[in-house]
Short mmCIF file of C-alpha atoms in Angstrom, two decimals:
data_model
loop_
_atom_site.label_atom_id
_atom_site.label_comp_id
_atom_site.label_asym_id
_atom_site.label_seq_id
_atom_site.Cartn_x
_atom_site.Cartn_y
_atom_site.Cartn_z
CA MET A 26 23.44 219.81 67.90
CA LEU A 27 20.76 220.01 64.67
CA PHE A 28 22.26 217.26 62.89
CA PRO A 29 22.30 214.56 65.65
CA LEU A 30 18.91 215.73 66.62
CA GLY A 31 17.75 215.30 63.30
CA ALA A 32 19.16 212.35 62.62
CA VAL A 33 17.18 210.61 65.36
CA ILE A 34 13.96 211.74 63.14
CA VAL A 35 15.55 210.66 59.96
CA GLN A 36 16.43 207.39 61.07
CA VAL A 37 12.65 206.62 61.87
CA LEU A 38 11.68 207.12 58.09
CA LEU A 39 15.07 206.01 56.59
CA PRO A 40 16.36 203.06 59.16
CA GLY A 41 19.23 202.41 56.63
CA ILE A 42 20.20 205.56 55.69
CA PHE A 43 23.15 205.64 58.26
CA PHE A 44 24.29 202.33 57.30
CA GLY A 45 24.44 202.80 53.49
CA SER A 46 21.01 201.80 52.68
CA LEU A 47 18.45 204.45 51.28
CA LYS A 48 15.60 202.07 51.46
CA PRO A 49 12.58 203.55 53.13
CA GLY A 50 11.34 202.28 56.30
CA ASP A 51 7.83 201.56 56.97
CA TRP A 52 6.23 204.59 58.62
CA ARG A 53 3.76 202.47 60.54
CA ILE A 54 6.22 201.40 62.88
CA LEU A 55 5.24 204.87 64.59
CA PHE A 56 1.89 203.42 65.72
CA GLU A 57 3.40 200.04 67.05
CA ILE A 58 3.75 201.79 70.28
CA ALA A 59 0.09 200.88 70.97
CA GLU A 60 0.97 197.32 70.40
CA ARG A 61 4.48 196.84 71.90
CA PRO A 62 3.63 196.69 75.81
CA LEU A 63 7.15 197.62 76.58
CA TRP A 64 6.97 200.59 74.21
CA GLN A 65 3.58 201.35 75.21
CA LYS A 66 4.59 201.30 79.24
CA SER A 67 7.52 203.57 78.95
CA LEU A 68 5.58 206.21 77.21
CA GLN A 69 2.65 205.84 79.81
CA ASN A 70 5.33 206.12 82.59
CA SER A 71 7.00 209.13 81.22
CA LEU A 72 3.87 211.38 80.70
CA VAL A 73 2.33 210.17 84.20
CA LEU A 74 5.58 211.14 85.75
CA ALA A 75 6.15 214.10 83.72
CA SER A 76 2.38 215.18 83.99
CA GLY A 77 2.55 214.88 87.89
CA THR A 78 5.53 216.32 88.50
CA THR A 79 4.42 219.43 86.48
CA LEU A 80 1.34 219.94 88.24
CA LEU A 81 3.03 219.59 91.83
CA ALA A 82 6.58 221.15 91.05
CA THR A 83 5.02 224.04 89.56
CA ALA A 84 2.48 224.43 92.60
CA LEU A 85 5.41 224.05 95.00
CA GLY A 86 7.71 226.14 93.52
CA GLY A 87 5.28 228.99 92.77
CA ALA A 88 3.99 229.08 96.35
CA LEU A 89 7.61 229.14 97.84
CA ALA A 90 8.86 231.71 95.41
CA MET A 91 5.54 233.86 96.46
CA THR A 92 6.37 233.71 100.28
CA ARG A 93 10.01 234.09 99.69
CA ALA A 94 9.37 237.45 97.82
CA SER A 95 6.72 238.80 99.84
CA ARG A 96 7.78 237.49 103.44
CA ALA A 97 11.18 237.97 105.37
CA PHE A 98 11.90 235.24 107.97
CA PRO A 99 14.89 233.52 109.19
CA THR A 100 16.67 230.77 106.65
CA ALA A 101 15.23 232.34 103.54
CA LYS A 102 18.34 232.83 102.24
CA LEU A 103 19.37 229.07 102.89
CA LEU A 104 16.26 228.27 101.00
CA ASP A 105 17.95 230.29 97.80
CA ALA A 106 21.19 228.27 98.39
CA ALA A 107 19.12 224.67 98.37
CA VAL A 108 17.54 225.69 95.16
CA TRP A 109 20.83 226.03 93.51
CA VAL A 110 22.21 222.99 95.17
CA LEU A 111 19.41 220.99 93.90
CA LEU A 112 19.92 222.68 90.26
CA ILE A 113 23.44 221.74 90.27
CA THR A 114 23.56 218.50 91.67
CA PRO A 115 23.05 215.76 88.79
CA SER A 116 19.62 214.05 89.29
CA PHE A 117 20.99 210.39 89.59
CA ILE A 118 22.93 211.33 92.76
CA LEU A 119 19.77 212.88 94.23
CA SER A 120 17.76 209.84 93.20
CA GLN A 121 20.43 207.64 94.69
CA GLY A 122 20.13 209.16 97.69
CA TRP A 123 16.50 208.65 98.01
CA VAL A 124 16.70 204.80 96.56
CA MET A 125 19.11 204.34 99.88
CA PHE A 126 16.97 205.90 102.10
CA ALA A 127 13.73 204.16 101.12
CA SER A 128 15.36 200.68 100.32
CA PRO A 129 13.99 197.87 102.63
CA ASN A 130 17.31 198.23 105.01
CA GLY A 131 18.04 201.72 104.33
CA LEU A 132 17.71 204.70 106.79
CA ALA A 133 13.88 205.26 106.75
CA ALA A 134 13.26 201.69 108.02
CA SER A 135 16.50 200.82 109.95
CA VAL A 136 16.75 204.03 112.04
CA PHE A 137 13.32 205.77 112.10
CA GLY A 138 11.39 202.77 111.85
CA ALA A 139 9.03 203.83 108.91
CA HIS A 140 8.81 200.55 106.77
CA TRP A 141 5.99 202.34 104.95
CA VAL A 142 8.38 204.68 103.04
CA ASN A 143 9.53 201.91 100.91
CA ALA A 144 6.24 200.78 99.68
CA PHE A 145 5.49 204.71 99.01
CA ILE A 146 8.64 205.49 97.49
CA PHE A 147 8.56 202.57 94.73
CA SER A 148 5.43 203.53 93.20
CA PRO A 149 4.30 205.90 90.73
CA ALA A 150 2.87 208.40 93.55
CA GLY A 151 6.31 208.33 95.22
CA LEU A 152 8.32 208.58 92.02
CA ILE A 153 6.61 211.58 91.36
CA ALA A 154 7.18 213.22 94.99
CA VAL A 155 10.95 212.66 94.51
CA MET A 156 10.95 214.10 91.09
CA THR A 157 8.79 217.15 92.62
CA LEU A 158 11.18 217.84 95.37
CA SER A 159 14.11 217.84 92.99
CA LYS A 160 12.50 219.81 90.16
CA PHE A 161 10.51 222.37 91.48
CA PRO A 162 13.65 225.02 92.13
CA LEU A 163 12.95 225.23 87.87
CA ALA A 164 9.47 226.92 88.48
CA TYR A 165 10.57 228.69 91.99
CA LEU A 166 13.34 230.32 89.98
CA SER A 167 10.67 231.20 87.24
CA VAL A 168 8.19 232.87 89.23
CA TYR A 169 10.68 234.53 92.04
CA SER A 170 12.48 236.30 89.00
CA ALA A 171 9.05 237.68 87.95
CA MET A 172 8.20 239.09 91.27
CA GLU A 173 11.46 241.24 91.30
CA TRP A 174 9.17 244.59 90.67
CA LYS A 175 5.87 245.56 91.65
CA VAL A 176 3.42 248.36 90.71
CA ASP A 177 1.09 249.03 93.82
CA SER A 178 -1.08 251.40 92.01
CA LEU A 179 -2.76 248.16 89.96
CA SER A 180 -3.79 246.58 93.27
CA GLN A 181 -4.76 249.66 94.82
CA ALA A 182 -6.88 250.45 92.17
CA ALA A 183 -8.71 247.38 92.49
CA ARG A 184 -9.23 247.48 96.20
CA LEU A 185 -10.54 251.38 95.79
CA SER A 186 -12.88 249.61 93.05
CA GLY A 187 -14.20 247.29 95.86
CA ALA A 188 -12.44 244.29 95.38
CA SER A 189 -11.31 241.98 98.77
CA PRO A 190 -7.52 241.15 99.08
CA PHE A 191 -7.92 237.61 97.35
CA THR A 192 -10.19 239.24 94.44
CA ALA A 193 -7.23 241.95 93.89
CA TRP A 194 -4.72 238.98 94.06
CA ARG A 195 -6.67 236.80 91.95
CA THR A 196 -7.64 239.06 89.16
CA VAL A 197 -4.29 241.38 89.23
CA GLN A 198 -1.75 239.66 90.65
CA ALA A 199 -2.42 235.98 89.23
CA PRO A 200 -2.74 236.84 85.63
CA LEU A 201 0.63 239.17 85.81
CA LEU A 202 2.39 235.82 87.19
CA LEU A 203 0.68 233.35 84.82
CA PRO A 204 3.48 233.89 81.93
CA ALA A 205 6.03 233.02 84.89
CA PHE A 206 4.13 229.87 85.95
CA LEU A 207 3.80 228.44 82.63
CA ALA A 208 7.52 229.09 81.71
CA GLY A 209 7.95 227.51 84.81
CA ALA A 210 5.73 224.55 84.05
CA ALA A 211 7.13 223.98 80.47
CA LEU A 212 10.85 223.72 82.06
CA VAL A 213 9.83 221.24 84.63
CA PHE A 214 7.74 219.26 82.15
CA MET A 215 10.81 218.87 79.73
CA ASP A 216 13.57 218.46 82.12
CA THR A 217 11.08 215.64 83.98
CA ILE A 218 10.17 213.77 80.83
CA GLY A 219 14.17 213.73 79.58
CA ASP A 220 15.62 212.84 82.72
CA PHE A 221 17.82 209.55 82.64
CA GLY A 222 19.16 209.62 86.11
CA LEU A 223 15.86 208.50 88.42
CA PRO A 224 15.08 205.86 86.26
CA ALA A 225 19.06 204.60 86.01
CA SER A 226 18.89 204.61 89.84
CA ILE A 227 15.81 202.70 90.42
CA SER A 228 16.31 200.18 88.11
CA ALA A 229 18.46 198.04 90.54
CA VAL A 230 15.46 197.80 92.86
CA TYR A 231 12.24 198.91 90.85
CA ARG A 232 11.21 198.75 87.51
CA PHE A 233 9.54 201.60 86.16
CA PRO A 234 10.50 202.07 82.39
CA THR A 235 10.58 205.60 81.02
CA LEU A 236 11.24 206.66 77.56
CA PRO A 237 15.01 207.71 78.24
CA TYR A 238 15.63 204.37 80.19
CA SER A 239 14.34 202.42 77.44
CA ILE A 240 16.23 204.35 74.56
CA TYR A 241 19.12 203.68 76.58
CA SER A 242 18.38 199.88 77.10
CA ALA A 243 17.39 199.74 73.33
CA ILE A 244 21.06 200.70 72.56
CA TYR A 245 22.69 198.51 75.20
CA THR A 246 20.79 195.17 75.35
CA SER A 247 21.42 192.15 72.85
CA PRO A 248 20.40 192.49 70.35
CA ILE A 249 20.67 196.04 69.54
CA ARG A 250 17.47 197.98 68.86
CA PHE A 251 17.76 200.93 66.70
CA ASP A 252 14.27 200.66 65.35
CA MET A 253 12.98 201.01 69.09
CA ALA A 254 15.62 203.70 70.11
CA GLY A 255 14.58 205.55 67.24
CA VAL A 256 10.65 205.52 67.90
CA LEU A 257 10.72 206.09 71.31
CA SER A 258 13.16 208.84 70.54
CA PHE A 259 10.99 210.53 68.18
CA TYR A 260 7.91 210.74 70.67
CA LEU A 261 10.23 212.02 73.28
CA VAL A 262 11.01 214.93 70.77
CA VAL A 263 7.76 215.39 69.67
CA LEU A 264 6.54 215.46 73.24
CA ILE A 265 9.15 218.23 74.13
CA GLY A 266 8.43 219.97 71.13
CA ALA A 267 4.55 220.17 72.05
CA ALA A 268 5.63 221.49 75.76
CA MET A 269 7.67 224.28 74.04
CA THR A 270 5.14 225.28 71.40
CA LEU A 271 2.29 225.38 74.18
CA GLN A 272 4.41 227.48 76.22
CA PHE A 273 5.58 230.13 73.68
CA TYR A 274 1.50 230.12 72.87
CA ALA A 275 0.20 230.69 76.01
CA MET A 276 3.10 233.23 76.97
CA ARG A 277 2.20 235.00 73.63
CA ARG A 278 -1.79 235.29 74.56
CA SER A 279 -1.19 236.00 78.58
CA ARG A 280 1.35 239.06 77.93
CA PHE A 281 1.20 242.02 80.16
CA ASP A 282 3.16 245.03 80.06
CA PHE A 283 2.89 246.63 83.47
CA LEU A 284 6.44 248.24 84.34
CA THR A 285 6.40 251.71 84.59
CA GLY A 286 8.23 254.71 86.38
CA ARG A 287 6.26 253.77 89.63
CA ALA A 288 7.66 250.42 89.53
CA GLU A 289 9.46 249.47 92.70
CA ARG A 290 11.85 246.82 93.54
CA LEU A 291 9.81 243.97 95.66
CA VAL A 292 10.85 244.02 99.33
CA PRO A 293 10.11 241.03 101.57
CA GLN A 294 7.79 242.63 104.45
CA PRO A 295 8.44 241.20 108.04
CA ALA A 296 6.33 237.78 108.69
CA GLY A 297 5.03 239.28 112.31
CA ARG A 298 3.51 236.02 113.62
CA LEU A 299 4.29 233.78 110.73
CA LYS A 300 7.98 234.36 111.37
CA LEU A 301 8.52 231.21 113.41
CA PRO A 302 6.06 228.81 111.31
CA LEU A 303 7.73 229.95 108.10
CA ALA A 304 11.18 229.50 109.52
CA ALA A 305 10.05 226.08 111.34
CA GLY A 306 8.44 224.87 107.67
CA ASN A 307 11.38 226.08 105.65
CA ALA A 308 13.82 224.10 107.90
CA LEU A 309 11.89 221.19 107.67
CA LEU A 310 11.61 221.47 104.01
CA LEU A 311 15.41 221.63 103.64
CA LEU A 312 15.88 218.57 105.73
CA VAL A 313 13.83 216.89 103.65
CA ILE A 314 15.01 218.07 99.93
CA LEU A 315 18.73 218.16 100.62
CA GLY A 316 19.07 216.21 104.01
CA ILE A 317 17.58 212.81 102.58
CA PRO A 318 18.93 212.75 99.25
CA ILE A 319 22.71 213.89 100.07
CA GLY A 320 22.80 213.11 103.69
CA THR A 321 21.89 209.59 102.90
CA ASN A 322 24.72 209.32 100.46
CA VAL A 323 27.29 210.36 102.89
CA TRP A 324 26.15 208.35 105.58
CA THR A 325 26.06 205.26 103.10
CA SER A 326 29.50 206.04 102.67
CA PHE A 327 30.33 205.60 105.79
CA ALA A 328 28.32 202.40 106.69
CA LYS A 329 29.15 198.90 106.93
CA THR A 330 25.65 198.15 106.10
CA THR A 331 22.74 200.13 105.48
CA SER A 332 20.67 198.16 107.86
CA GLY A 333 23.28 198.63 110.78
CA GLY A 334 22.03 201.90 111.84
CA ILE A 335 24.04 204.86 112.88
CA GLN A 336 25.80 203.43 116.01
CA PRO A 337 29.58 203.75 116.08
CA SER A 338 30.36 199.97 115.29
CA ASN A 339 28.64 200.44 111.80
CA TRP A 340 30.82 203.27 110.80
CA THR A 341 34.07 202.21 108.47
CA PHE A 342 36.47 203.76 105.79
CA ASP A 343 36.19 200.63 103.82
CA ASN A 344 33.98 202.01 101.11
CA TYR A 345 36.71 204.90 100.56
CA ALA A 346 39.48 202.45 100.67
CA ALA A 347 38.25 200.40 97.93
CA LEU A 348 38.27 203.21 95.96
CA PHE A 349 41.86 203.26 95.95
CA GLY A 350 42.06 199.47 94.93
CA ASP A 351 40.65 197.31 92.20
CA GLY A 352 43.01 198.65 89.66
CA GLN A 353 42.41 202.08 90.96
CA GLN A 354 39.49 202.13 88.18
CA LEU A 355 37.47 204.63 90.19
CA LEU A 356 40.18 207.08 90.13
CA LYS A 357 41.00 206.34 86.42
CA GLY A 358 36.96 207.34 85.58
CA LEU A 359 37.69 210.45 87.52
CA GLY A 360 40.65 211.58 85.90
CA HIS A 361 38.67 210.74 82.32
CA SER A 362 35.72 212.71 83.47
CA LEU A 363 37.75 215.57 84.76
CA LEU A 364 39.80 215.66 81.32
CA ILE A 365 36.90 215.59 79.16
CA ALA A 366 35.07 218.02 81.30
CA ALA A 367 37.98 220.60 81.19
CA GLY A 368 38.37 220.20 77.26
CA ALA A 369 34.58 220.73 76.66
CA ALA A 370 34.64 223.95 78.82
CA ALA A 371 37.39 225.52 77.07
CA LEU A 372 36.04 224.79 73.74
CA ALA A 373 32.46 225.84 74.72
CA LEU A 374 33.51 229.21 76.14
CA LEU A 375 35.16 230.17 72.94
CA ILE A 376 32.02 229.29 71.23
CA GLY A 377 29.72 230.49 73.90
CA LEU A 378 31.57 233.88 73.84
CA GLY A 379 31.44 234.08 69.92
CA VAL A 380 27.53 233.25 70.13
CA ALA A 381 26.82 235.94 73.29
CA TYR A 382 28.75 238.53 70.93
CA VAL A 383 26.44 237.84 68.12
CA LEU A 384 23.10 237.95 70.13
CA THR A 385 24.42 241.22 72.07
CA TYR A 386 25.91 243.14 69.60
CA SER A 387 25.20 242.48 66.31
CA ASN A 388 22.33 243.06 63.81
CA PHE A 389 22.42 239.56 62.18
CA ARG A 390 19.43 238.85 60.64
CA PHE A 391 19.31 235.41 61.86
CA LYS A 392 20.42 235.87 65.34
CA ARG A 393 17.23 234.64 66.73
CA PHE A 394 17.67 231.32 65.08
CA VAL A 395 21.38 230.95 66.64
CA GLU A 396 19.75 231.40 69.95
CA THR A 397 17.06 228.92 69.51
CA ILE A 398 20.22 226.26 68.48
CA SER A 399 22.26 227.37 71.57
CA ILE A 400 19.57 226.64 74.08
CA LEU A 401 18.48 223.53 72.21
CA THR A 402 20.41 221.37 74.38
CA LEU A 403 18.91 222.36 77.51
CA ALA A 404 15.33 221.07 76.34
CA VAL A 405 16.60 217.73 74.15
CA PRO A 406 17.47 214.80 76.78
CA GLY A 407 21.03 213.52 76.73
CA VAL A 408 20.03 210.37 75.59
CA VAL A 409 18.17 211.65 72.49
CA LEU A 410 21.53 213.40 71.84
CA GLY A 411 23.56 210.22 72.34
CA ILE A 412 21.64 208.41 70.28
CA GLY A 413 21.81 211.03 67.27
CA TYR A 414 25.81 211.06 67.84
CA ILE A 415 25.97 207.62 67.36
CA PHE A 416 24.11 207.84 63.98
CA VAL A 417 26.03 210.85 62.68
CA TRP A 418 29.60 210.11 63.73
CA ASN A 419 29.72 206.30 63.42
CA GLN A 420 29.97 206.40 59.43
CA PRO A 421 32.49 204.49 57.76
CA TRP A 422 33.65 207.31 55.60
CA LEU A 423 34.59 209.35 58.36
CA GLU A 424 37.28 207.07 59.02
CA ASN A 425 38.89 208.14 55.57
CA VAL A 426 38.87 211.63 56.71
CA GLY A 427 39.88 211.25 60.41
CA LEU A 428 36.61 212.04 61.69
CA LEU A 429 35.44 208.59 63.07
CA LEU A 430 34.90 209.98 66.52
CA TYR A 431 32.23 207.35 68.22
CA GLY A 432 34.09 204.89 70.17
CA THR A 433 36.62 207.48 70.93
CA PRO A 434 36.83 209.75 74.13
CA TRP A 435 36.26 213.00 71.42
CA ILE A 436 33.05 211.94 70.98
CA LEU A 437 32.36 212.51 75.00
CA VAL A 438 34.30 216.02 74.59
CA LEU A 439 31.88 216.92 71.28
CA ALA A 440 28.69 215.83 73.20
CA SER A 441 30.04 217.79 76.53
CA VAL A 442 30.52 221.03 74.52
CA ALA A 443 26.85 220.81 73.02
CA GLY A 444 25.71 220.35 76.69
CA ALA A 445 27.90 223.32 77.86
CA ILE A 446 27.13 226.11 75.25
CA PRO A 447 23.83 226.92 76.46
CA ILE A 448 24.76 227.26 80.00
CA ILE A 449 27.68 229.51 78.85
CA THR A 450 25.78 231.40 76.41
CA ARG A 451 22.96 232.40 79.09
CA MET A 452 25.57 233.82 81.65
CA LEU A 453 27.51 235.87 79.06
CA VAL A 454 24.65 237.34 77.47
CA GLY A 455 23.49 238.72 80.89
CA ALA A 456 27.15 240.16 81.69
CA MET A 457 27.54 241.21 77.96
CA ALA A 458 23.97 243.28 78.62
CA LYS A 459 25.76 245.51 81.38
CA VAL A 460 28.99 246.76 78.67
CA PRO A 461 27.60 249.55 76.34
CA ALA A 462 28.14 249.07 72.89
CA GLN A 463 29.54 252.39 72.31
CA LEU A 464 32.66 251.16 74.22
CA LEU A 465 33.32 248.75 71.38
CA THR A 466 32.37 250.99 68.62
CA ALA A 467 34.65 253.95 69.97
CA ALA A 468 37.58 251.13 69.88
CA GLN A 469 37.02 250.59 66.30
CA LEU A 470 36.72 254.29 65.60
CA TYR A 471 40.45 254.85 66.87
CA GLY A 472 41.57 251.74 64.86
CA GLY A 473 41.20 248.64 67.08
CA SER A 474 40.75 245.26 65.61
CA PHE A 475 37.85 243.10 66.23
CA PHE A 476 39.82 240.65 68.10
CA GLY A 477 41.59 243.53 69.93
CA ARG A 478 38.44 245.18 71.04
CA ILE A 479 37.37 241.56 72.42
CA ARG A 480 40.68 241.27 74.26
CA VAL A 481 41.27 244.57 75.57
CA ILE A 482 37.72 245.87 76.43
CA LEU A 483 35.16 243.42 76.28
CA VAL A 484 37.23 240.44 78.13
CA PRO A 485 38.29 242.42 81.20
CA LEU A 486 34.83 244.09 81.78
CA ILE A 487 33.25 240.30 81.84
CA ARG A 488 36.08 238.23 83.18
CA GLY A 489 33.92 237.20 86.09
CA ALA A 490 31.47 235.89 83.98
CA LEU A 491 33.60 234.04 81.76
CA LEU A 492 35.41 232.38 84.85
CA SER A 493 32.03 231.64 86.26
CA ALA A 494 30.56 230.33 83.00
CA ALA A 495 33.32 227.95 82.56
CA LEU A 496 33.24 226.57 86.07
CA ALA A 497 29.95 225.71 85.93
CA ALA A 498 30.20 224.15 82.61
CA PHE A 499 33.21 222.23 83.72
CA GLY A 500 30.84 221.01 87.11
CA SER A 501 28.26 220.18 85.32
CA GLY A 502 30.19 218.11 82.53
CA VAL A 503 31.88 215.89 85.05
CA PHE A 504 28.45 214.35 86.12
CA ASP A 505 26.93 214.06 82.86
CA LEU A 506 25.20 210.48 83.31
CA ALA A 507 23.06 210.23 80.17
CA VAL A 508 25.66 211.32 77.66
CA ASN A 509 28.11 209.27 79.29
CA SER A 510 26.38 206.15 79.52
CA ILE A 511 25.04 206.26 75.77
CA LEU A 512 28.81 207.09 74.18
CA PHE A 513 31.62 206.03 76.51
CA PRO A 514 34.14 204.06 74.50
CA PRO A 515 34.94 200.50 75.33
CA ASN A 516 37.64 200.51 78.52
CA PHE A 517 36.87 203.98 78.85
CA LEU A 518 34.89 204.36 82.01
CA THR A 519 34.08 207.68 83.43
CA LEU A 520 32.91 208.96 86.94
CA PRO A 521 29.11 208.98 86.48
CA VAL A 522 29.19 205.40 84.49
CA SER A 523 31.45 204.27 87.31
CA ILE A 524 29.07 205.34 90.09
CA ASN A 525 25.97 203.95 88.25
CA LYS A 526 27.54 200.56 87.56
CA ALA A 527 28.31 200.42 91.23
CA PHE A 528 24.91 201.28 91.96
CA GLU A 529 23.38 198.70 89.37
CA ASP A 530 25.50 196.00 91.34
CA LEU A 531 23.94 196.84 94.57
CA LYS A 532 27.28 198.13 96.00
CA PHE A 533 25.56 200.88 97.44
CA GLY A 534 28.67 201.70 100.12
CA TYR A 535 30.89 202.01 97.07
CA ALA A 536 28.59 204.23 94.82
CA SER A 537 28.14 206.70 97.80
CA ALA A 538 31.96 206.65 98.50
CA ALA A 539 32.56 207.41 94.78
CA THR A 540 29.79 210.20 94.71
CA VAL A 541 31.05 212.14 97.90
CA PHE A 542 34.78 211.67 96.76
CA GLY A 543 34.26 212.84 93.48
CA SER A 544 31.93 215.69 94.38
CA VAL A 545 34.77 216.87 96.87
CA VAL A 546 37.34 216.69 94.34
CA VAL A 547 35.20 218.84 91.77
CA ILE A 548 34.09 221.18 94.22
CA ALA A 549 37.75 221.83 95.48
CA ILE A 550 39.00 222.24 91.98
CA ILE A 551 36.52 224.72 91.11
CA LEU A 552 36.98 226.85 94.43
CA GLY A 553 40.46 226.59 94.14
CA LEU A 554 40.35 228.09 90.29
CA GLU A 555 38.03 230.69 91.48
CA LEU A 556 40.05 231.60 94.22
CA LEU A 557 43.18 231.59 92.69
CA LEU A 558 42.18 233.65 89.12
CA ARG A 559 39.91 236.04 91.28
CA ARG A 560 42.91 236.90 93.26
CA LYS A 561 45.07 237.26 90.23
CA GLU A 562 42.39 239.67 88.97
CA VAL A 563 42.16 241.74 92.22
CA LYS A 564 45.96 242.16 91.68
CA ALA A 565 45.68 243.15 88.12
#
C-alpha cells in the first residue's frame, strides 16, 4: 500500500525513475495546473463537488441521526437498512441509476413529465445533490454511534442555571457531538473527492471532469500522459491528506470525556404528534435515495426503450437474453470478478487476522503505525492506488524474478487485497475486543503453541466475525470499478468494466440487466455461504 502511494508522489519529481532514468524532473510542472485548462477544471470540479457534498451530506446525515436516535417512529429501522445498502452499493451503480432517471428520455420525463430534472441533475448543483444522497450515510453512522450514550445531568445542570432548551442543546449537546460531525465530514470529503463512479457514469451524457476521471483518462487515452496522471494524483493525495490532518487537529482540540457511571444508553422516545410526519418524511426519503437509483436500474433492465414508459408493451427480457449472447462476454467478466474477489478475500482475511491480533493483543511499539497503514486504502482513491501499481509492478527487472504482475490478473488480486484489508481489520478488531487476553495467556501457560491458541481458542470465538468480514470483502471486491478500470489486463474483462463499457456505449438496458444480474448472483452467493456456514457452526 505504501510503496504504490509513494511511487505516485516520487514519479512527479523523478518522472523517469520507473523507466530506467534518474534524471530529476521539473518540479515546476506542479504549478502548471494553473495554466492547463483541463487540469485546472478537474481540480476545480473536484473541490466544488467535494465541498458542497461535505456540507450538505454532513448536515443531512447529522440531522437524520439525531432524529433517529431521539425519536421512535414507524419505518425507522428501514432508514438504518437503507444506510447500509447505500454504503455497500458501488457508487457507479447508484450514479447510473440517477443518469438513466434524469436523461432526456428517462423515467423523470417519460413517466412523470418532469423535464426540468434533466437540466438540474446534469449541473454542478445537481451532481452535488446526487452525491449528497449517496454519501450522507458516512455522516449518519458517525453521529448516530456518538449518540449511543447520554448523561442527562449535564443538560439538567444547564437548565437549572436558566438555559432554555435550545441554549442547553447548543452549549452542551452540540459541542459533545462536534468530534462526530467532524469525523463524518472528513469521511464524506475524502470519499467524494476520490470517487470515480460518478464521473465515469455521467461521462457518456455530461462533461464534468474531476481529478479521478482525468487521471484515468491520462492513462487510457493516446498518447499516455504519465506526467498528467502523476500531477493530478499528487494533488488528490495532498487534498485527502489535508482533510485527514484537519480532522485529527480538530478532534484533539474538541475532545470531551463525559461518560460517567451515570451514563445511560439512549433510548428513542415516542414521537407523539410527530409520529406520522416523521414516518411519511422517512418513506419519501427512502423512495428518493433507493427507489430512484436502484429502481431505475431494475426498470431499465426490463424496458425496450427508456422513452416507452411503463406500459406492458414496453417490457421485455431481451436485455437479459443479450447477457448470454455475444460470446457470453458478460458471464466471462462475472466469472473473472468472482474469482478475483474470492482470492482477494481469502488472502486479505489471513492478513487482516494477523493485523487485528497485533492491534488487539500485542505490545508492539509500532502497532499504531501498522493500524494507520491498514486503513490507508480507505482514504486513498482507487485510481491513485491503480496508478501506483502500474509504476511499481511494471518494471522490466521484475520479469526476471517472476513478479511482473502488470498485465496479469494477479495485479487485480493484489489491489483487491489492499482494498479488503481495512474492511476486514475493522470488523475483526471489534470482535477481538470482546475476547479477553487472559484466555490466550492461560492456554500459553498450559503449553499451547501460538498457532494452536489461534486455531483452538480465538478463531472459534470470532468465527461469525471472520465469516462476515470475508463475505463483506468478497462483495465489495466484485464491483470495484476504479481499480478494475485502471489495471484490467488486455482481453480480460471484469464485471464492473463490462457494465461501465456498455453504459458508455449508451446501452442502458444491457448495462442495467448486467448490474441486476450480477448483483443477484453476488447476493445469492453471499447469502448461500452464510446460511451454509452458519448452519454448520450451529451443528458444531
